[in-house]
Amino acid sequence: MPSSCLVRSLAAVTVLFAAPGWPCAGEDGEPVSYFDAAVLSRPGLQPFLYTPGASFHERAVPPGDENLDEWAQFFEGKVDRAAWAQLLYRDGLERLDALINRLSAKQPVAPPPADAAFFAFPDRPRLLAALMYVGFAKRVEPIALAARPADAWSEPVVVDRAAQAPRIDRLSAAGAKQAAAERDPFLRQRYAFQLLRLQFYRGDAPKVLALAETWRSELSRPGVIGARALCTVGGALRRSGDLARANLAFARAWDASDDVKEVALVSLKLASEKDLAATLALAQTPRERAVVWTLLGARGSELRALEQVRTLAPDSDLQGLLLARAVVKAVGKVEGAGAVDGARLVRWLRSEVAKQPRSFQLQLALAHTGAARADAKAFAAASAAAALAPADAATQRQLRVTSAYALLSAPGPLDEALLLRHVAPLLTAPVGSDFDAFVREALSRRWATQAPVLSAAFLGAPKGFDLRSLLALEAFLAGGGKTPVEQLAVQGWTAPPQRLARHIALARLAGADAVGAQAAFASDASPLGADPFWLHARDCLECDQADTARPTVTRAQALTRMAALQRAGSPEALVELGTALYNFTEWGNACVGEHELNQAFFQSAAALARRALQAKDREVRARAALLLAKTELQAFYQSPAYVSDRVDFQAGEGFRALAGLEDTRFAREVLAECGYYRTFRGKR
């Protein structure tokens, strides 16, 4: 059975012959890292920027193609890249053989359009040598792919290697002869790699290792083929039982080429401290030991690996990979065996920053992790990172994201001048999901103390409701009026300003501020489903909509009346206002279609009902008691107890208050209509 390196690398190893593909994305689409790869590390490390919900090998950017890059250097850029890729990855042997015959013809022939790029190459012997190699590689490929499953859900195919042995022997003999005759080091290396593959898929691990020694000088050339050869050797060593040497081969392959990083990491086996110690003992340089620790960190031990890498290779590109993974796991509150303790990470980062205050990566990591923990010092770290950062666009965007996140997460009032400075560039450009998610989290945390109603409502924002709306709402909460932040949000919002105004108005209405919401609906003549001021013991939307005796109520009319009720402030007015707020939810008769605002409307209606319970008029108090009970019932319907256990509704404050008003006409009506209330009365 092939090693996991080779099993997982079928698509990657055969990039010589088949079109490169995208790794699997998460169920929700392409994963998006919280960090830009250009900020914390080189782009080749992008697959390892851990994103909660996505495995380490998933990418947010298309992979490169080192193999094509190397072929372009071989041809000195004189063969069209697309034409060569078509021939190398997609065309069959028939097309290749026809091209070789035309190029080898003694009499000049007019090339077809598809061959023009090859006929234009000035060094025909060099081109023919390359094409002969590609022909050999395409004949090896079916053997390498014989065990490949039909799709990701199928089991590997069981291959009769004994039946393939004669074909492998013939190809090996022909390949060895061609390799011996070839003088170009680039092509000799590729022939040697194909000879290794043939023996590996024959299952002859000792022969793979012997060939690797024979072709050592060719295979040790830097580049993607040398890295793939290391991976093949690692598979053979694992089959031979030499796990430590196999691990070291995979680590060297990982460090040698971006194209094999996913494969090499999957293949590495560090299941115990003994495995780790044995592999480290074979490493010949501090860099090799640092790479082994990095791969351990990429398997879920980021902090431990960071401490070792900082000692072994403090100025290497490895630190960025581990920092990104540790920070994102801490920020995302990943649980389980791979969790990173955010408090411990912050302590470690502060310790390292004290030693190296001019490290951009460390300062940025400290700022981002601190912001997630609402650390008041996070913005200072972001400012320090900004002073050290490169000027490229990716880095500057990452800094703006982290700076805005730190500002919004800090306790206390917002510094509007700083917010404008750091958020404005992000509002005038396309906003990525990373910034959007951070801002939602930060604003929700702020509102949890400043405005609990809106905190619950906007943790998951309504459909079509974007970041700029949230910033505008923050400005309203901070003091209302046309503040600079609010103006910026309205100007930069992609939807019409009226839509933003209505979202804000509904949010204010959910907080029982009908006066503040009225203006946005002053000219809205769209009808509501039914009269929202109608209080029922048992909701029946269809009944209300079918009742033609009551006049149609428009949104403008409803808001005008609700504003008047708010200004009146009497117990009767409070009950009527609370009834309308209840009916604006999905459980009422006049739903306004804002699912995320349901709980905010319920909470406001309940608060108004409690105030109205102080009325002297017992009928008003009875109506207030029912309104309160209805909000308590809806809270129960959405609680884990109801969803999971289907337990019976337990009467709360509303029904208890109504039971003390049983002499009222309204209480008697409720008793006749409401089964929950009758059950409650029967248990008393």
PDB file of N, CA and C in Angstrom, residues 210-269:
ATOM      1  N   ALA A 210      17.796   2.408  -3.135  1.00  0.00           N
ATOM      2  CA  ALA A 210      19.042   2.204  -3.883  1.00  0.00           C
ATOM      3  C   ALA A 210      19.130   3.181  -5.055  1.00  0.00           C
ATOM      4  N   LEU A 211      18.018   3.377  -5.772  1.00  0.00           N
ATOM      5  CA  LEU A 211      18.008   4.326  -6.880  1.00  0.00           C
ATOM      6  C   LEU A 211      18.231   5.753  -6.387  1.00  0.00           C
ATOM      7  N   ALA A 212      17.656   6.068  -5.230  1.00  0.00           N
ATOM      8  CA  ALA A 212      17.842   7.414  -4.680  1.00  0.00           C
ATOM      9  C   ALA A 212      19.313   7.674  -4.391  1.00  0.00           C
ATOM     10  N   GLU A 213      20.021   6.644  -3.953  1.00  0.00           N
ATOM     11  CA  GLU A 213      21.452   6.797  -3.701  1.00  0.00           C
ATOM     12  C   GLU A 213      22.218   6.908  -5.024  1.00  0.00           C
ATOM     13  N   THR A 214      21.825   6.107  -6.015  1.00  0.00           N
ATOM     14  CA  THR A 214      22.496   6.146  -7.326  1.00  0.00           C
ATOM     15  C   THR A 214      22.364   7.517  -7.975  1.00  0.00           C
ATOM     16  N   TRP A 215      21.181   8.092  -7.875  1.00  0.00           N
ATOM     17  CA  TRP A 215      20.901   9.372  -8.522  1.00  0.00           C
ATOM     18  C   TRP A 215      20.945  10.536  -7.527  1.00  0.00           C
ATOM     19  N   ARG A 216      21.697  10.384  -6.470  1.00  0.00           N
ATOM     20  CA  ARG A 216      21.716  11.383  -5.406  1.00  0.00           C
ATOM     21  C   ARG A 216      22.025  12.783  -5.928  1.00  0.00           C
ATOM     22  N   SER A 217      23.062  12.917  -6.763  1.00  0.00           N
ATOM     23  CA  SER A 217      23.466  14.253  -7.217  1.00  0.00           C
ATOM     24  C   SER A 217      22.367  14.904  -8.056  1.00  0.00           C
ATOM     25  N   GLU A 218      21.696  14.099  -8.900  1.00  0.00           N
ATOM     26  CA  GLU A 218      20.625  14.670  -9.729  1.00  0.00           C
ATOM     27  C   GLU A 218      19.414  15.051  -8.863  1.00  0.00           C
ATOM     28  N   LEU A 219      19.017  14.164  -7.975  1.00  0.00           N
ATOM     29  CA  LEU A 219      17.803  14.392  -7.186  1.00  0.00           C
ATOM     30  C   LEU A 219      17.989  15.478  -6.130  1.00  0.00           C
ATOM     31  N   SER A 220      19.215  15.780  -5.779  1.00  0.00           N
ATOM     32  CA  SER A 220      19.458  16.803  -4.758  1.00  0.00           C
ATOM     33  C   SER A 220      19.418  18.220  -5.324  1.00  0.00           C
ATOM     34  N   ARG A 221      19.240  18.342  -6.637  1.00  0.00           N
ATOM     35  CA  ARG A 221      19.078  19.677  -7.210  1.00  0.00           C
ATOM     36  C   ARG A 221      17.852  20.349  -6.592  1.00  0.00           C
ATOM     37  N   PRO A 222      17.943  21.648  -6.273  1.00  0.00           N
ATOM     38  CA  PRO A 222      16.791  22.320  -5.672  1.00  0.00           C
ATOM     39  C   PRO A 222      15.619  22.396  -6.645  1.00  0.00           C
ATOM     40  N   GLY A 223      14.425  22.442  -6.096  1.00  0.00           N
ATOM     41  CA  GLY A 223      13.236  22.564  -6.923  1.00  0.00           C
ATOM     42  C   GLY A 223      12.162  21.572  -6.542  1.00  0.00           C
ATOM     43  N   VAL A 224      11.055  21.644  -7.266  1.00  0.00           N
ATOM     44  CA  VAL A 224       9.891  20.851  -6.903  1.00  0.00           C
ATOM     45  C   VAL A 224      10.115  19.363  -7.140  1.00  0.00           C
ATOM     46  N   ILE A 225      10.877  18.978  -8.155  1.00  0.00           N
ATOM     47  CA  ILE A 225      11.096  17.557  -8.423  1.00  0.00           C
ATOM     48  C   ILE A 225      11.966  16.936  -7.338  1.00  0.00           C
ATOM     49  N   GLY A 226      12.983  17.660  -6.897  1.00  0.00           N
ATOM     50  CA  GLY A 226      13.785  17.158  -5.789  1.00  0.00           C
ATOM     51  C   GLY A 226      12.946  16.965  -4.537  1.00  0.00           C
ATOM     52  N   ALA A 227      11.991  17.879  -4.286  1.00  0.00           N
ATOM     53  CA  ALA A 227      11.123  17.763  -3.118  1.00  0.00           C
ATOM     54  C   ALA A 227      10.196  16.557  -3.246  1.00  0.00           C
ATOM     55  N   ARG A 228       9.688  16.328  -4.456  1.00  0.00           N
ATOM     56  CA  ARG A 228       8.808  15.173  -4.644  1.00  0.00           C
ATOM     57  C   ARG A 228       9.579  13.866  -4.525  1.00  0.00           C
ATOM     58  N   ALA A 229      10.812  13.899  -4.967  1.00  0.00           N
ATOM     59  CA  ALA A 229      11.645  12.706  -4.801  1.00  0.00           C
ATOM     60  C   ALA A 229      11.864  12.411  -3.316  1.00  0.00           C
ATOM     61  N   LEU A 230      12.091  13.457  -2.521  1.00  0.00           N
ATOM     62  CA  LEU A 230      12.228  13.268  -1.075  1.00  0.00           C
ATOM     63  C   LEU A 230      10.978  12.643  -0.480  1.00  0.00           C
ATOM     64  N   CYS A 231       9.827  13.081  -0.961  1.00  0.00           N
ATOM     65  CA  CYS A 231       8.582  12.530  -0.457  1.00  0.00           C
ATOM     66  C   CYS A 231       8.454  11.050  -0.818  1.00  0.00           C
ATOM     67  N   THR A 232       8.860  10.703  -2.026  1.00  0.00           N
ATOM     68  CA  THR A 232       8.826   9.301  -2.445  1.00  0.00           C
ATOM     69  C   THR A 232       9.795   8.465  -1.605  1.00  0.00           C
ATOM     70  N   VAL A 233      10.979   9.001  -1.365  1.00  0.00           N
ATOM     71  CA  VAL A 233      11.950   8.311  -0.505  1.00  0.00           C
ATOM     72  C   VAL A 233      11.381   8.152   0.904  1.00  0.00           C
ATOM     73  N   GLY A 234      10.714   9.194   1.408  1.00  0.00           N
ATOM     74  CA  GLY A 234      10.096   9.087   2.730  1.00  0.00           C
ATOM     75  C   GLY A 234       9.082   7.967   2.789  1.00  0.00           C
ATOM     76  N   GLY A 235       8.284   7.806   1.721  1.00  0.00           N
ATOM     77  CA  GLY A 235       7.331   6.703   1.692  1.00  0.00           C
ATOM     78  C   GLY A 235       8.017   5.351   1.710  1.00  0.00           C
ATOM     79  N   ALA A 236       9.115   5.230   0.967  1.00  0.00           N
ATOM     80  CA  ALA A 236       9.853   3.966   0.950  1.00  0.00           C
ATOM     81  C   ALA A 236      10.476   3.673   2.318  1.00  0.00           C
ATOM     82  N   LEU A 237      11.000   4.697   2.971  1.00  0.00           N
ATOM     83  CA  LEU A 237      11.582   4.500   4.303  1.00  0.00           C
ATOM     84  C   LEU A 237      10.517   4.075   5.311  1.00  0.00           C
ATOM     85  N   ARG A 238       9.343   4.650   5.209  1.00  0.00           N
ATOM     86  CA  ARG A 238       8.276   4.240   6.130  1.00  0.00           C
ATOM     87  C   ARG A 238       7.919   2.777   5.895  1.00  0.00           C
ATOM     88  N   ARG A 239       7.824   2.369   4.624  1.00  0.00           N
ATOM     89  CA  ARG A 239       7.537   0.968   4.337  1.00  0.00           C
ATOM     90  C   ARG A 239       8.623   0.044   4.902  1.00  0.00           C
ATOM     91  N   SER A 240       9.831   0.571   4.956  1.00  0.00           N
ATOM     92  CA  SER A 240      10.953  -0.234   5.464  1.00  0.00           C
ATOM     93  C   SER A 240      11.020  -0.218   6.985  1.00  0.00           C
ATOM     94  N   GLY A 241      10.152   0.550   7.630  1.00  0.00           N
ATOM     95  CA  GLY A 241      10.125   0.600   9.087  1.00  0.00           C
ATOM     96  C   GLY A 241      11.034   1.644   9.699  1.00  0.00           C
ATOM     97  N   ASP A 242      11.662   2.469   8.878  1.00  0.00           N
ATOM     98  CA  ASP A 242      12.575   3.493   9.392  1.00  0.00           C
ATOM     99  C   ASP A 242      11.807   4.812   9.503  1.00  0.00           C
ATOM    100  N   LEU A 243      11.016   4.939  10.582  1.00  0.00           N
ATOM    101  CA  LEU A 243      10.104   6.071  10.703  1.00  0.00           C
ATOM    102  C   LEU A 243      10.837   7.393  10.897  1.00  0.00           C
ATOM    103  N   ALA A 244      11.919   7.413  11.660  1.00  0.00           N
ATOM    104  CA  ALA A 244      12.631   8.670  11.921  1.00  0.00           C
ATOM    105  C   ALA A 244      13.222   9.240  10.630  1.00  0.00           C
ATOM    106  N   ARG A 245      13.877   8.387   9.840  1.00  0.00           N
ATOM    107  CA  ARG A 245      14.439   8.878   8.573  1.00  0.00           C
ATOM    108  C   ARG A 245      13.330   9.293   7.605  1.00  0.00           C
ATOM    109  N   ALA A 246      12.208   8.559   7.640  1.00  0.00           N
ATOM    110  CA  ALA A 246      11.074   8.941   6.794  1.00  0.00           C
ATOM    111  C   ALA A 246      10.569  10.324   7.181  1.00  0.00           C
ATOM    112  N   ASN A 247      10.418  10.558   8.488  1.00  0.00           N
ATOM    113  CA  ASN A 247       9.948  11.868   8.950  1.00  0.00           C
ATOM    114  C   ASN A 247      10.893  12.984   8.513  1.00  0.00           C
ATOM    115  N   LEU A 248      12.184  12.732   8.608  1.00  0.00           N
ATOM    116  CA  LEU A 248      13.144  13.755   8.208  1.00  0.00           C
ATOM    117  C   LEU A 248      13.049  14.030   6.706  1.00  0.00           C
ATOM    118  N   ALA A 249      12.835  12.991   5.917  1.00  0.00           N
ATOM    119  CA  ALA A 249      12.676  13.189   4.469  1.00  0.00           C
ATOM    120  C   ALA A 249      11.441  14.035   4.181  1.00  0.00           C
ATOM    121  N   PHE A 250      10.343  13.764   4.870  1.00  0.00           N
ATOM    122  CA  PHE A 250       9.131  14.558   4.671  1.00  0.00           C
ATOM    123  C   PHE A 250       9.349  16.009   5.110  1.00  0.00           C
ATOM    124  N   ALA A 251      10.067  16.195   6.216  1.00  0.00           N
ATOM    125  CA  ALA A 251      10.344  17.560   6.681  1.00  0.00           C
ATOM    126  C   ALA A 251      11.198  18.316   5.663  1.00  0.00           C
ATOM    127  N   ARG A 252      12.205  17.652   5.106  1.00  0.00           N
ATOM    128  CA  ARG A 252      13.041  18.305   4.095  1.00  0.00           C
ATOM    129  C   ARG A 252      12.228  18.613   2.835  1.00  0.00           C
ATOM    130  N   ALA A 253      11.339  17.701   2.464  1.00  0.00           N
ATOM    131  CA  ALA A 253      10.477  17.959   1.301  1.00  0.00           C
ATOM    132  C   ALA A 253       9.578  19.162   1.569  1.00  0.00           C
ATOM    133  N   TRP A 254       9.009  19.227   2.754  1.00  0.00           N
ATOM    134  CA  TRP A 254       8.140  20.359   3.128  1.00  0.00           C
ATOM    135  C   TRP A 254       8.878  21.683   2.981  1.00  0.00           C
ATOM    136  N   ASP A 255      10.122  21.697   3.388  1.00  0.00           N
ATOM    137  CA  ASP A 255      10.890  22.940   3.369  1.00  0.00           C
ATOM    138  C   ASP A 255      11.420  23.273   1.980  1.00  0.00           C
ATOM    139  N   ALA A 256      11.453  22.282   1.106  1.00  0.00           N
ATOM    140  CA  ALA A 256      12.085  22.484  -0.206  1.00  0.00           C
ATOM    141  C   ALA A 256      11.134  23.055  -1.246  1.00  0.00           C
ATOM    142  N   SER A 257       9.835  22.853  -1.081  1.00  0.00           N
ATOM    143  CA  SER A 257       8.901  23.268  -2.133  1.00  0.00           C
ATOM    144  C   SER A 257       7.523  23.535  -1.545  1.00  0.00           C
ATOM    145  N   ASP A 258       6.918  24.626  -1.988  1.00  0.00           N
ATOM    146  CA  ASP A 258       5.555  24.925  -1.554  1.00  0.00           C
ATOM    147  C   ASP A 258       4.553  23.921  -2.109  1.00  0.00           C
ATOM    148  N   ASP A 259       4.837  23.367  -3.284  1.00  0.00           N
ATOM    149  CA  ASP A 259       3.874  22.484  -3.934  1.00  0.00           C
ATOM    150  C   ASP A 259       3.663  21.170  -3.194  1.00  0.00           C
ATOM    151  N   VAL A 260       4.596  20.746  -2.336  1.00  0.00           N
ATOM    152  CA  VAL A 260       4.427  19.458  -1.645  1.00  0.00           C
ATOM    153  C   VAL A 260       4.149  19.629  -0.159  1.00  0.00           C
ATOM    154  N   LYS A 261       3.922  20.837   0.292  1.00  0.00           N
ATOM    155  CA  LYS A 261       3.767  21.068   1.734  1.00  0.00           C
ATOM    156  C   LYS A 261       2.586  20.310   2.328  1.00  0.00           C
ATOM    157  N   GLU A 262       1.457  20.348   1.652  1.00  0.00           N
ATOM    158  CA  GLU A 262       0.296  19.637   2.181  1.00  0.00           C
ATOM    159  C   GLU A 262       0.589  18.151   2.317  1.00  0.00           C
ATOM    160  N   VAL A 263       1.157  17.579   1.265  1.00  0.00           N
ATOM    161  CA  VAL A 263       1.437  16.152   1.225  1.00  0.00           C
ATOM    162  C   VAL A 263       2.446  15.765   2.304  1.00  0.00           C
ATOM    163  N   ALA A 264       3.506  16.532   2.426  1.00  0.00           N
ATOM    164  CA  ALA A 264       4.558  16.198   3.382  1.00  0.00           C
ATOM    165  C   ALA A 264       4.036  16.254   4.813  1.00  0.00           C
ATOM    166  N   LEU A 265       3.202  17.241   5.125  1.00  0.00           N
ATOM    167  CA  LEU A 265       2.680  17.351   6.487  1.00  0.00           C
ATOM    168  C   LEU A 265       1.754  16.192   6.814  1.00  0.00           C
ATOM    169  N   VAL A 266       0.913  15.802   5.868  1.00  0.00           N
ATOM    170  CA  VAL A 266       0.027  14.663   6.098  1.00  0.00           C
ATOM    171  C   VAL A 266       0.830  13.392   6.334  1.00  0.00           C
ATOM    172  N   SER A 267       1.966  13.271   5.641  1.00  0.00           N
ATOM    173  CA  SER A 267       2.753  12.037   5.694  1.00  0.00           C
ATOM    174  C   SER A 267       3.589  11.919   6.955  1.00  0.00           C
ATOM    175  N   LEU A 268       3.951  13.047   7.547  1.00  0.00           N
ATOM    176  CA  LEU A 268       4.786  13.025   8.747  1.00  0.00           C
ATOM    177  C   LEU A 268       4.063  12.317   9.885  1.00  0.00           C
ATOM    178  N   LYS A 269       4.743  11.464  10.610  1.00  0.00           N
ATOM    179  CA  LYS A 269       4.141  10.757  11.737  1.00  0.00           C
ATOM    180  C   LYS A 269       4.932  11.062  12.999  1.00  0.00           C
TER     181      LYS A 269
END
